[in-house]
Short mmCIF file of C-alpha atoms in Angstrom, two decimals:
data_model
loop_
_atom_site.label_atom_id
_atom_site.label_comp_id
_atom_site.label_asym_id
_atom_site.label_seq_id
_atom_site.Cartn_x
_atom_site.Cartn_y
_atom_site.Cartn_z
CA GLN A 342 0.13 0.14 -0.16
CA ASN A 343 3.02 2.31 0.82
CA ARG A 344 4.29 1.73 -2.78
CA ALA A 345 0.88 2.58 -4.17
CA LEU A 346 0.72 6.06 -2.39
CA ALA A 347 4.01 6.82 -3.51
CA LEU A 348 3.15 5.96 -7.01
CA GLU A 349 0.07 8.11 -6.71
CA ALA A 350 2.19 10.93 -5.39
CA LEU A 351 4.36 10.51 -8.47
CA GLY A 352 1.00 10.72 -10.59
CA ARG A 353 1.66 7.36 -11.92
CA SER A 354 -2.07 6.08 -10.97
CA THR A 355 -2.38 3.50 -13.44
CA GLU A 356 0.69 1.73 -11.41
CA ALA A 357 -0.84 2.72 -8.17
CA LEU A 358 -4.03 1.27 -8.93
CA ALA A 359 -2.58 -2.09 -9.75
CA GLU A 360 -0.64 -2.09 -6.43
CA LEU A 361 -3.86 -1.38 -4.64
CA ARG A 362 -5.56 -4.21 -6.26
CA ARG A 363 -2.45 -6.44 -5.73
CA ALA A 364 -2.51 -5.64 -1.86
CA VAL A 365 -6.06 -6.53 -1.72
CA GLU A 366 -5.49 -9.67 -3.44
CA LEU A 367 -2.60 -10.47 -0.94
CA ASP A 368 -4.92 -9.72 2.13
CA PRO A 369 -8.49 -9.66 1.02
CA GLY A 370 -9.04 -8.96 5.01
CA SER A 371 -7.25 -5.97 5.25
CA ALA A 372 -9.48 -3.08 5.85
CA ALA A 373 -6.68 -0.51 4.86
CA ALA A 374 -6.14 -2.17 1.43
CA ARG A 375 -9.94 -2.13 0.72
CA TYR A 376 -10.39 1.24 1.94
CA ASN A 377 -7.32 2.63 -0.15
CA LEU A 378 -8.58 0.81 -3.39
CA ALA A 379 -11.93 1.93 -2.76
CA ALA A 380 -11.04 5.56 -2.22
CA ARG A 381 -8.87 5.28 -5.37
CA LEU A 382 -11.65 3.89 -7.42
CA ALA A 383 -14.18 6.30 -6.39
CA ARG A 384 -11.80 9.31 -7.45
CA GLU A 385 -11.63 7.63 -10.82
CA GLY A 386 -15.44 7.34 -11.00
CA SER A 387 -15.69 3.73 -10.61
CA GLY A 388 -18.36 4.01 -7.75
CA SER A 389 -19.93 0.58 -8.26
CA GLU A 390 -16.42 -1.23 -7.84
CA ALA A 391 -15.69 1.06 -4.98
CA LEU A 392 -18.81 0.05 -3.23
CA ALA A 393 -18.06 -3.46 -3.75
CA MET A 394 -14.70 -3.14 -1.96
CA LEU A 395 -16.49 -1.40 0.65
CA GLU A 396 -19.28 -3.60 1.18
CA PRO A 397 -17.01 -6.50 3.28
CA LEU A 398 -15.91 -3.66 5.25
CA LEU A 399 -19.22 -2.21 6.24
CA ALA A 400 -20.46 -5.56 6.93
CA ALA A 401 -17.84 -6.41 9.28
CA HIS A 402 -17.59 -3.05 10.99
CA PRO A 403 -20.81 -1.13 10.36
CA GLU A 404 -19.57 1.47 12.79
CA ASP A 405 -17.00 2.66 10.43
CA LEU A 406 -18.16 6.03 9.52
CA GLU A 407 -15.28 6.82 7.06
CA ALA A 408 -15.90 3.78 5.11
CA ALA A 409 -19.62 4.47 5.10
CA LEU A 410 -19.39 7.95 3.94
CA LEU A 411 -17.05 7.03 1.17
CA ALA A 412 -19.74 4.29 0.05
CA LEU A 413 -22.12 7.14 -0.23
CA ARG A 414 -20.13 9.22 -2.84
#
């Protein structure tokens, strides 16, 4: 995830997105990986895919306001 954030900062968004997807593949239970990928997808306008990343988070942690707000975008 840190690599993805660094790539994003360098303007290499395609590579950053690939790294975020890889992070979720390697650890599908990681809330941070799912949240970061969902946020990136939402910024790109891929709302339905972002929501799909957030649904497991919201199911497991319905009190997670930050994830819920991102899901509403």
